[in-house]
XYZ file of N, CA and C in Angstrom:
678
model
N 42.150 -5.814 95.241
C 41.580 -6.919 94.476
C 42.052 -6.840 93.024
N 42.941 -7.870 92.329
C 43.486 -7.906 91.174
C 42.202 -8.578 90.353
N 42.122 -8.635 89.231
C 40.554 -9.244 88.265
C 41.544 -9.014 86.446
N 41.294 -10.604 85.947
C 42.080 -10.245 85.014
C 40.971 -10.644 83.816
N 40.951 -9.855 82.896
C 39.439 -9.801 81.953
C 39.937 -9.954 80.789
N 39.950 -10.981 80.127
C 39.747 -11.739 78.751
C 38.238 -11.650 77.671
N 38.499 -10.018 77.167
C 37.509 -10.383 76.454
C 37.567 -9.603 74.551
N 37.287 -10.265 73.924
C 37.789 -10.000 72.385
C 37.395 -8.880 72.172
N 35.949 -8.194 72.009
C 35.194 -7.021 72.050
C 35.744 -5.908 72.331
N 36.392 -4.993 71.605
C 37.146 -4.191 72.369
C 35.984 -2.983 73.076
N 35.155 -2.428 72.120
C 34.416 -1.493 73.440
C 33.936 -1.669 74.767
N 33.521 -3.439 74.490
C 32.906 -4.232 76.056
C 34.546 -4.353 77.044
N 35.329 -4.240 76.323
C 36.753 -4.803 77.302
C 37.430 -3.816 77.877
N 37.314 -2.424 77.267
C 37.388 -0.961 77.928
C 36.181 -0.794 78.597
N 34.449 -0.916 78.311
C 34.093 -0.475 79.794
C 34.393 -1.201 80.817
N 34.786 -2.604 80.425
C 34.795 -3.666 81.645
C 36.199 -2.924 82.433
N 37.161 -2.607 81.892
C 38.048 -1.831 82.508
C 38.241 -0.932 83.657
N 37.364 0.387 82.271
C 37.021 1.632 83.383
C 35.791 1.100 84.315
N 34.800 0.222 84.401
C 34.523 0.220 85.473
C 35.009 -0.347 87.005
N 35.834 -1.429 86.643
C 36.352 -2.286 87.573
C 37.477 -1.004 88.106
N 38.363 -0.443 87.793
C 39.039 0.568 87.857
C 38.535 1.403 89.038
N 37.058 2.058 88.358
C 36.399 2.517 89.360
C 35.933 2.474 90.178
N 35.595 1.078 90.372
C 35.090 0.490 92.082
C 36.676 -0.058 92.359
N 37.577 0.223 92.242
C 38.997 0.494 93.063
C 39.344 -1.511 92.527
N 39.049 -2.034 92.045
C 40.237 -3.079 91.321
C 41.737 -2.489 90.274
N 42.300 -3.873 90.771
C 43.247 -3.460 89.682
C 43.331 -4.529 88.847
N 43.064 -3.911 87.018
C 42.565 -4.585 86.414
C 43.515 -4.503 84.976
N 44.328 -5.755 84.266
C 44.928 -6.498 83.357
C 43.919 -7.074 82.328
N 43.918 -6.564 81.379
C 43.164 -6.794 80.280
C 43.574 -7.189 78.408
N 42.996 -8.224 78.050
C 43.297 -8.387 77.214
C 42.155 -9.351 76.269
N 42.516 -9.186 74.810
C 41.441 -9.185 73.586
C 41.299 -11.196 73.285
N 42.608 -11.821 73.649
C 43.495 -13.107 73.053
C 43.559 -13.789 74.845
N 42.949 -15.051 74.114
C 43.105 -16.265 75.083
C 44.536 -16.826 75.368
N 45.530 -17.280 74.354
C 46.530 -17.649 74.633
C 47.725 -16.444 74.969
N 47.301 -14.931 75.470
C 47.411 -13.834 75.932
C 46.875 -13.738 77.375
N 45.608 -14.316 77.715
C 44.923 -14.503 78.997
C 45.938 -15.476 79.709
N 46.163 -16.908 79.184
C 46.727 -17.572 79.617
C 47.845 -17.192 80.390
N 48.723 -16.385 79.466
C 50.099 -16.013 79.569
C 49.641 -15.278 80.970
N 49.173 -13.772 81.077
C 48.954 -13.199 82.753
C 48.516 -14.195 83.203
N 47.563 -14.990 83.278
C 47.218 -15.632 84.451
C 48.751 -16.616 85.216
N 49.445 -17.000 84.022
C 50.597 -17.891 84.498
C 51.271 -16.982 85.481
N 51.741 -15.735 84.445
C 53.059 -15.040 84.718
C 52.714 -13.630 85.799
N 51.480 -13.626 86.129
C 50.910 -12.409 86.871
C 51.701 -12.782 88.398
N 52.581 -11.215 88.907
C 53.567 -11.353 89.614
C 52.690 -11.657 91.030
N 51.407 -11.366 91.417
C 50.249 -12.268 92.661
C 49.503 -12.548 92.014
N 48.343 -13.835 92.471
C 47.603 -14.057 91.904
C 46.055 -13.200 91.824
N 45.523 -13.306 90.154
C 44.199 -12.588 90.674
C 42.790 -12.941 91.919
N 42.265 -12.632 91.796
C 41.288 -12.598 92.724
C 40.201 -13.191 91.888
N 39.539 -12.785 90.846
C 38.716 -13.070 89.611
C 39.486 -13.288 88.334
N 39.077 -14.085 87.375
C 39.308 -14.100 86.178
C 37.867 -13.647 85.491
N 37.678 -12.541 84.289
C 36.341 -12.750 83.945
C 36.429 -13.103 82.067
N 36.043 -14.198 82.123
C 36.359 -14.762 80.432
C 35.459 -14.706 79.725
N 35.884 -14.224 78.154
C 34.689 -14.464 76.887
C 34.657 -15.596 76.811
N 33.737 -16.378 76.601
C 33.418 -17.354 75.690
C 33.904 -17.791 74.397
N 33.484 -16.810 73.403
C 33.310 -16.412 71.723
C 34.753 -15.937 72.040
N 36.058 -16.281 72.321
C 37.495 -15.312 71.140
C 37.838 -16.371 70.472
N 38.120 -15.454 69.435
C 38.842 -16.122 68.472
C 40.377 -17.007 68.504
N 40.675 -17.663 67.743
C 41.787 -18.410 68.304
C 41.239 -19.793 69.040
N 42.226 -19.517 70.452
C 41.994 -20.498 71.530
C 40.598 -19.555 71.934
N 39.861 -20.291 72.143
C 38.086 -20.133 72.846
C 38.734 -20.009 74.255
N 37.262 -19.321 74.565
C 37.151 -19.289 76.411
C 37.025 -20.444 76.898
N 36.691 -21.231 76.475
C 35.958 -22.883 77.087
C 37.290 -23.163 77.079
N 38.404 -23.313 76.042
C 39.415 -23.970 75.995
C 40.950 -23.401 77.244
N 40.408 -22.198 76.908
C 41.822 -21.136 78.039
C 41.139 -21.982 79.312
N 40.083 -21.793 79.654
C 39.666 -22.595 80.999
C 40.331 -24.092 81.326
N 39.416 -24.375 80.194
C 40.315 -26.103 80.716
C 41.751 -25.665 80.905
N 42.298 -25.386 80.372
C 43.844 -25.052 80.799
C 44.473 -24.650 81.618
N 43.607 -23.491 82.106
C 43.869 -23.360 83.381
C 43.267 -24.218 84.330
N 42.698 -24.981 84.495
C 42.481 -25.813 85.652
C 43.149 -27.051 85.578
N 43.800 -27.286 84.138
C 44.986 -28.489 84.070
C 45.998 -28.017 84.787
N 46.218 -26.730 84.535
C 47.611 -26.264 85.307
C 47.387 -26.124 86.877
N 46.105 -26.389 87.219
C 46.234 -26.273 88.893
C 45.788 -24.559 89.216
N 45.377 -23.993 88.244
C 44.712 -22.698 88.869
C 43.182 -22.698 89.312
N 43.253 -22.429 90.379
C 41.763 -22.415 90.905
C 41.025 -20.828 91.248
N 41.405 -19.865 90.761
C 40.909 -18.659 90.607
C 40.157 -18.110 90.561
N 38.690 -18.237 90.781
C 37.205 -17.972 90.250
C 36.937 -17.558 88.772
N 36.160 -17.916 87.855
C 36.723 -17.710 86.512
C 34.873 -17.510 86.388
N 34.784 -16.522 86.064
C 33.623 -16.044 85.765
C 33.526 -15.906 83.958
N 32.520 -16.350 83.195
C 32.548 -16.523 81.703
C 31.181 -15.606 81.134
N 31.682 -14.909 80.505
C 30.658 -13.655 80.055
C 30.383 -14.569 78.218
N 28.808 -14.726 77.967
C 28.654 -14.870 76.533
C 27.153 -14.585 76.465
N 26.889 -14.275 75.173
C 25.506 -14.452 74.376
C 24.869 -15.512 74.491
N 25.383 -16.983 74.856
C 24.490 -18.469 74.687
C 23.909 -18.728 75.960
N 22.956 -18.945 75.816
C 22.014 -18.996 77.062
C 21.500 -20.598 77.384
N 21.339 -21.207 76.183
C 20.887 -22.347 76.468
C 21.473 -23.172 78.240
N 20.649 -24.119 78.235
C 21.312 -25.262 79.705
C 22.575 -25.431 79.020
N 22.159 -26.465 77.555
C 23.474 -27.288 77.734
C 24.748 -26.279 77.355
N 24.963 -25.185 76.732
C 25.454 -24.179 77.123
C 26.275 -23.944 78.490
N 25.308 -23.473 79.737
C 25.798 -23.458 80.724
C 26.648 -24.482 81.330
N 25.926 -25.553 81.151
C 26.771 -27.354 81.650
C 28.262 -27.628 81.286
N 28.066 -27.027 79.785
C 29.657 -26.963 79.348
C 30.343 -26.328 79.811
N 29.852 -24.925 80.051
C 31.013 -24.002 80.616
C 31.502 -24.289 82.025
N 30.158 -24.778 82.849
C 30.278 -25.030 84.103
C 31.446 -26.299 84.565
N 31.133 -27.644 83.589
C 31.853 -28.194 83.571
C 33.503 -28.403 83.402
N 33.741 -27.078 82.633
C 35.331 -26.672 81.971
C 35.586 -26.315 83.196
N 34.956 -25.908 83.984
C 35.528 -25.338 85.275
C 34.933 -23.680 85.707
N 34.217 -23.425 84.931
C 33.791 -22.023 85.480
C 32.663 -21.773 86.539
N 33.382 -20.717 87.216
C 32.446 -20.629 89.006
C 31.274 -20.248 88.062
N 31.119 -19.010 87.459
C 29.529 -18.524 87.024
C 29.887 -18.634 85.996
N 28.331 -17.783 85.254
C 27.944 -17.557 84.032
C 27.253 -16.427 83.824
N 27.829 -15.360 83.024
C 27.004 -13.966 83.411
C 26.716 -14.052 80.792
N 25.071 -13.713 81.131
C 25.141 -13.461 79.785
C 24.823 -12.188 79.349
N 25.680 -12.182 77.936
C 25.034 -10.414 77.581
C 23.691 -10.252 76.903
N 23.402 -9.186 76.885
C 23.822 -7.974 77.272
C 23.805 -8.157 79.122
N 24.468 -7.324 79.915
C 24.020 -7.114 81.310
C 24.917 -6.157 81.950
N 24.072 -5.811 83.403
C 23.935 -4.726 83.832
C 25.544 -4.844 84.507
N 25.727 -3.177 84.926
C 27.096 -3.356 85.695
C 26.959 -3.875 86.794
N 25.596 -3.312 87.377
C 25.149 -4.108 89.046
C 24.955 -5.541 89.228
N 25.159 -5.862 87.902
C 25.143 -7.747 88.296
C 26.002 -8.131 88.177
N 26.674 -7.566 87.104
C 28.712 -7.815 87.465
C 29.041 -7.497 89.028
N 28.848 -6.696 89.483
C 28.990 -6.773 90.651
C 29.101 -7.627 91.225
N 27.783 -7.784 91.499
C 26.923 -8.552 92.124
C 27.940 -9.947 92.079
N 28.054 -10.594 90.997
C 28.413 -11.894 91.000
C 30.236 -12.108 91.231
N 30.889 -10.675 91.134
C 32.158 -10.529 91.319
C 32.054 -11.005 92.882
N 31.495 -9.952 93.699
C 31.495 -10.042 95.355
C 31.273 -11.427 95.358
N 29.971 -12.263 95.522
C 29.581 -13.563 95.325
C 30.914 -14.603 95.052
N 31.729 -14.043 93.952
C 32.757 -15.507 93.742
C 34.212 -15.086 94.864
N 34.182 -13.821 95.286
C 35.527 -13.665 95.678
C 34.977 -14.138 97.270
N 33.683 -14.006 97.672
C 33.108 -14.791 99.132
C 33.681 -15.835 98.950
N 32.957 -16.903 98.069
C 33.196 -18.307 97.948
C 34.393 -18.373 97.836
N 35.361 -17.802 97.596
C 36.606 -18.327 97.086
C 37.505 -18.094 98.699
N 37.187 -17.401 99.303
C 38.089 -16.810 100.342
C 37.479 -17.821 101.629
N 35.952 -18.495 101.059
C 35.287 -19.254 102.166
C 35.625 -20.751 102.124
N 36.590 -21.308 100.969
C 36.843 -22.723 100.597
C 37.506 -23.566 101.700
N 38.009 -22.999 102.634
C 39.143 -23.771 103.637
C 38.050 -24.604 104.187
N 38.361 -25.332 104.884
C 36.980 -25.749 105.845
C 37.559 -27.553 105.890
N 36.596 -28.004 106.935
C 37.379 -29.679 107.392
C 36.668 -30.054 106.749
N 37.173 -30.992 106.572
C 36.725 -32.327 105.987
C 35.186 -32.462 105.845
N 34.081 -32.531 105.536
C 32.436 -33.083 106.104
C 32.207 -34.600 105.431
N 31.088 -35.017 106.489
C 30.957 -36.600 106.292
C 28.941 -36.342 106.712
N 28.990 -37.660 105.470
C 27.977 -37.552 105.403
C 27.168 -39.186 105.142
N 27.111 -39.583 105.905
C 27.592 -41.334 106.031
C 28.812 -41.713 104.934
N 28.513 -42.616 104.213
C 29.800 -43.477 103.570
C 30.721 -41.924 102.375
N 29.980 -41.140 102.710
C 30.400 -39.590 101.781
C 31.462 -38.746 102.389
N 32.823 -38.484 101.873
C 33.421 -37.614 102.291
C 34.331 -36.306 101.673
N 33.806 -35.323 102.128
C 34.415 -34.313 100.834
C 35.125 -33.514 102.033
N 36.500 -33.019 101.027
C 37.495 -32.467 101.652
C 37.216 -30.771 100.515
N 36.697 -30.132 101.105
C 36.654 -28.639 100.375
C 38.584 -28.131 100.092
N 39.333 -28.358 100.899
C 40.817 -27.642 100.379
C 41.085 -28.409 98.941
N 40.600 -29.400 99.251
C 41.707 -30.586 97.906
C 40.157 -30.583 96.821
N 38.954 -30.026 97.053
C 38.045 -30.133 96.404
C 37.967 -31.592 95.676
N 37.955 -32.682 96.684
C 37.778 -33.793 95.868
C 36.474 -34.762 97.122
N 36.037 -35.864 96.555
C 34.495 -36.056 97.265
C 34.537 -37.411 97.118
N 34.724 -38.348 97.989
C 34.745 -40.239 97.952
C 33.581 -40.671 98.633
N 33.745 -41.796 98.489
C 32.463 -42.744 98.613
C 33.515 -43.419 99.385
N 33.408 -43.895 100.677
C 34.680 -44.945 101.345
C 36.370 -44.503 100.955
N 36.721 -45.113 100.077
C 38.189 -45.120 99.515
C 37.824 -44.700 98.638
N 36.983 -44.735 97.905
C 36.634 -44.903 96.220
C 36.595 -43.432 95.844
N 37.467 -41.861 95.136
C 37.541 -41.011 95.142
C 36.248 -40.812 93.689
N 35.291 -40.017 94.198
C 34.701 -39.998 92.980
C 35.295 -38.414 91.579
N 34.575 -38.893 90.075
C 35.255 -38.335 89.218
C 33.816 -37.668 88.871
N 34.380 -36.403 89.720
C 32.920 -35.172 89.288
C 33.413 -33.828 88.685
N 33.090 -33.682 87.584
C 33.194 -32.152 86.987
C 32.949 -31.408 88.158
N 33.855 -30.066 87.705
C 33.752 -28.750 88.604
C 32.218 -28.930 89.095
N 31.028 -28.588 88.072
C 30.154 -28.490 88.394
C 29.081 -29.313 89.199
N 29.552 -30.702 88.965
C 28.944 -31.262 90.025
C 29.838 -31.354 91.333
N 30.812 -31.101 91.835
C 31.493 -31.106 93.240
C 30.980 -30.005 93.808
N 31.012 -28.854 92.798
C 30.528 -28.016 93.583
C 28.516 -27.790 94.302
N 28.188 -28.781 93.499
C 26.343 -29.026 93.883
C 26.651 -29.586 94.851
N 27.418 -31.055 94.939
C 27.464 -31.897 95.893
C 28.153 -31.360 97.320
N 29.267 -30.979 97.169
C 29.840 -29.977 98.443
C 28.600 -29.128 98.915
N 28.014 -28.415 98.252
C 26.849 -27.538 99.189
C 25.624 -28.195 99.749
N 25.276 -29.427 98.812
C 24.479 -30.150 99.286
C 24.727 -30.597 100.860
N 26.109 -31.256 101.201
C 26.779 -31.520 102.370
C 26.921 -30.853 103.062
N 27.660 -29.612 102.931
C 27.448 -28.687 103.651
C 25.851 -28.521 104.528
N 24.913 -28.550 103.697
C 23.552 -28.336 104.171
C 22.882 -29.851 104.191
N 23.496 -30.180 104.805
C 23.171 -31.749 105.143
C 21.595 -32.170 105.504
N 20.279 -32.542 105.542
C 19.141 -32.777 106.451
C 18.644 -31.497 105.844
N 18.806 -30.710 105.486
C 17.944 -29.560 105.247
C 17.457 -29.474 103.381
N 16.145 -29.048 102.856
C 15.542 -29.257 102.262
C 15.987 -28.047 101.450
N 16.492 -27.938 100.379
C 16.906 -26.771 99.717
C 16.682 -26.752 98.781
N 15.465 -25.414 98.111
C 14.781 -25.352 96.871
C 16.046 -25.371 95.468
N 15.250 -25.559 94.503
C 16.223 -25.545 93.078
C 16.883 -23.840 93.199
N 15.694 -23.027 93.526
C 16.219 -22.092 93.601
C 17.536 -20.997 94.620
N 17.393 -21.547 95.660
C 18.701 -21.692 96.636
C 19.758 -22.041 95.903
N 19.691 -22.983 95.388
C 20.710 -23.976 94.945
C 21.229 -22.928 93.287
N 20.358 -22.349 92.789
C 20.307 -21.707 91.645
C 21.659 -20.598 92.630
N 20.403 -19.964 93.494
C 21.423 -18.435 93.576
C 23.005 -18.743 94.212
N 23.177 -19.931 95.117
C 24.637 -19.903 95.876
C 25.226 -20.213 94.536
N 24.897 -21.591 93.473
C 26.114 -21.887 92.687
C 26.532 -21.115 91.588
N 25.199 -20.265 90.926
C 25.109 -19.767 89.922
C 25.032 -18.088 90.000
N 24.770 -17.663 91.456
C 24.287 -16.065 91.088
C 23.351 -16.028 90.549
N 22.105 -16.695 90.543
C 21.302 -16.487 88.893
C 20.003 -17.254 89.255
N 18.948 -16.120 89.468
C 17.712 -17.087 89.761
C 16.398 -16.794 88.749
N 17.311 -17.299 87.569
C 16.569 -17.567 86.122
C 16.070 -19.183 86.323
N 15.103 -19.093 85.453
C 14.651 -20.639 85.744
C 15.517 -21.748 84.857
N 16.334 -21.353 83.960
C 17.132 -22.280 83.300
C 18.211 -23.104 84.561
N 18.425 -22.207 85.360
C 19.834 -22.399 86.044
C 19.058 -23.236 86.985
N 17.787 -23.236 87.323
C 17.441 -24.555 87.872
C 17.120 -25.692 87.617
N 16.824 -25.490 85.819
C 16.991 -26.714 84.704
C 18.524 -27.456 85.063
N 19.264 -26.514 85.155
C 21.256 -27.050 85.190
C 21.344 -27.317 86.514
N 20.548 -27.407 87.499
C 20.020 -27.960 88.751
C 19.702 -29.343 88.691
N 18.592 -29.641 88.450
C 18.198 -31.091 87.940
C 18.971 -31.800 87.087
N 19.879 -31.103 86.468
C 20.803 -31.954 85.108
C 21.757 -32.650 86.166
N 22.285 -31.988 87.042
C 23.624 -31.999 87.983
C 23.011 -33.057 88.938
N 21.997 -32.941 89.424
C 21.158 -34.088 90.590
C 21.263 -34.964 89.817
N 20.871 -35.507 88.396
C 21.173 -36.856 88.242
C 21.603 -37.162 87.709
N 23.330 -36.295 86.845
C 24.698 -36.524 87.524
C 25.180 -37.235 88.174
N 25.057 -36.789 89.873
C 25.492 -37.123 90.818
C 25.125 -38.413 91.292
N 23.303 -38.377 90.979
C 23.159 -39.430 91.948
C 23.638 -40.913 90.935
N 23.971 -40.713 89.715
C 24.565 -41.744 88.949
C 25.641 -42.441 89.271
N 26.805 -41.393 89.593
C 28.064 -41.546 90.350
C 27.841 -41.931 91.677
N 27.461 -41.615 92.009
C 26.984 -42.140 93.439
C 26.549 -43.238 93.451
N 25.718 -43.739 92.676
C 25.195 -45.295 92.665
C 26.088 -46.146 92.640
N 27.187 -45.615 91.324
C 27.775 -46.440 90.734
C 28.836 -46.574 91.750
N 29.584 -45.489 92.080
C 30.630 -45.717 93.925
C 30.219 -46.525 94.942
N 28.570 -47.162 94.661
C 28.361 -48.335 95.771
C 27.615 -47.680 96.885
N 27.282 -46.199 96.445
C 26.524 -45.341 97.618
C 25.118 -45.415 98.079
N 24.691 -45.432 98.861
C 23.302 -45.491 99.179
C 23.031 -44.498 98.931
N 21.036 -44.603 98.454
C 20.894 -43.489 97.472
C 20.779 -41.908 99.039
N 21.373 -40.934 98.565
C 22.249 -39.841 99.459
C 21.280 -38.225 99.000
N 21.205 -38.631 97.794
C 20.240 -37.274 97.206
C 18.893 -37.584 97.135
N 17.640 -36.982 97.521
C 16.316 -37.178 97.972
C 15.577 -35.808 97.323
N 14.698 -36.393 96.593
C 13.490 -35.173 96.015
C 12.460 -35.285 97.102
N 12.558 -34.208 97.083
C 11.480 -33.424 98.076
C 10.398 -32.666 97.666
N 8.986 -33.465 96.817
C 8.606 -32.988 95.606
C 7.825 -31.838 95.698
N 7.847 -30.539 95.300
C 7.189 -29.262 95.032
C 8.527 -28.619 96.315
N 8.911 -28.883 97.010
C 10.091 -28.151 97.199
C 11.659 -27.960 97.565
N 12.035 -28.982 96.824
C 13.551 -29.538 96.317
C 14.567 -30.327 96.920
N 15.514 -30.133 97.089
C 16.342 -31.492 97.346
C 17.102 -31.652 98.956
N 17.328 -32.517 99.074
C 17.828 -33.092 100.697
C 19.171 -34.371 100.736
N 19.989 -33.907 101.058
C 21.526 -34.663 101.281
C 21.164 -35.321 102.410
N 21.184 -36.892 102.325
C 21.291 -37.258 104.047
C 21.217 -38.869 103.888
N 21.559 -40.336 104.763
C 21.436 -40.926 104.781
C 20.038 -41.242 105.439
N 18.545 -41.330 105.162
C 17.401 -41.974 106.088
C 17.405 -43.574 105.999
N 16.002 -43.401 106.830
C 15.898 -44.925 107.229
C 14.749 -44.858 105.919
């Protein structure tokens, strides 16, 4: 497992090192975003994880991200910072990042959320799912209404894909917290509700019948009813 770690801090960017090292990764490290960029382009296989600061100086973490997902890298990009707020998370989520791990934190939740993105990432293949006039293709990660391809941030394709996936079934904020986020803080189910009506906006506006359903005191349901 290759993991390439972008982070300015130099004491946090050596333990992040020696530990990844030690649970047997092989791990490329560096202080500079437009330095991150460069391995991620020129890295002779691709990594497995990316894990990004937020806060570097220069080009920002928010910004190396967008970039890499202009260029077509889809890598799991995990973003380590101090800001906790929602709209915080929304941004990062939106630039394209799978999680959000904040500091200070433990090595066992690095873990934790490393295993978690390299699952999802190795689990993306999958057919087509339909969900009346709804159709999302997980390889091409893109999600239409009929013909009509809808225009959803990372973060909402990825609510809406799991929603589908779990089609008819009633799935708390908090479910929904731990698959997208790793993280069953109650904010991340605040960035739950932000993303539901998101979606169901786009969705209206694609001509969709309403597809997302509150299920009140215990959370949400993907499905066409009568």
């Amino acid at each position: 497992m290759r993991v390439l770690v972008v982070e300015d801090y130099r004491p946090l960017r050596a333990s992040l090192v020696q530990w990844l090292e030690e649970d047997g990764y092989a791990v490329d490290a560096t202080g500079d975003g437009a330095e991150g960029l460069w391995y991620a382009d020129r890295a002779p296989s691709p990594y497995d994880v990316i894990i990004l600061d937020r806060m570097l100086p220069g080009l920002d973490g928010l910004e190396v991200l967008r970039r890499l997902r202009a260029a077509g890298c889809a890598v799991p990009v995990l973003i380590l910072t101090a800001r906790d707020a929602v709209a915080d998370r929304v941004e990062g989520l939106d630039a394209g990042a799978d999680d959000y791990l904040v500091k200070p934190f433990a090595m066992a939740e690095l873990r934790s959320r490393l295993r978690a993105l390299v699952r999802r990432s190795y689990g993306r293949a999958a057919p087509v799912i339909a969900v009346g006039p709804l159709r999302i293709d997980p390889a091409a990660r893109v999600a239409a209404i009929g013909e009509h391809d809808l225009a959803l941030t990372a973060g909402e394709y990825r609510l809406l894909e799991y929603l589908a996936q779990r089609a008819g079934e009633v799935l708390s904020r908090r479910d929904i917290a731990e698959h997208l986020y790793d993280d069953e803080a109650e904010v991340a189910s605040n960035v739950v509700d932000v993303y539901v009506g998101y979606l169901r906006r786009k969705l209206a506006a694609a001509g969709a019948p309403p597809l997302i359903h509150t299920r009140r005191g215990h959370g949400y349901v993907l499905g066409v009813f009568e």
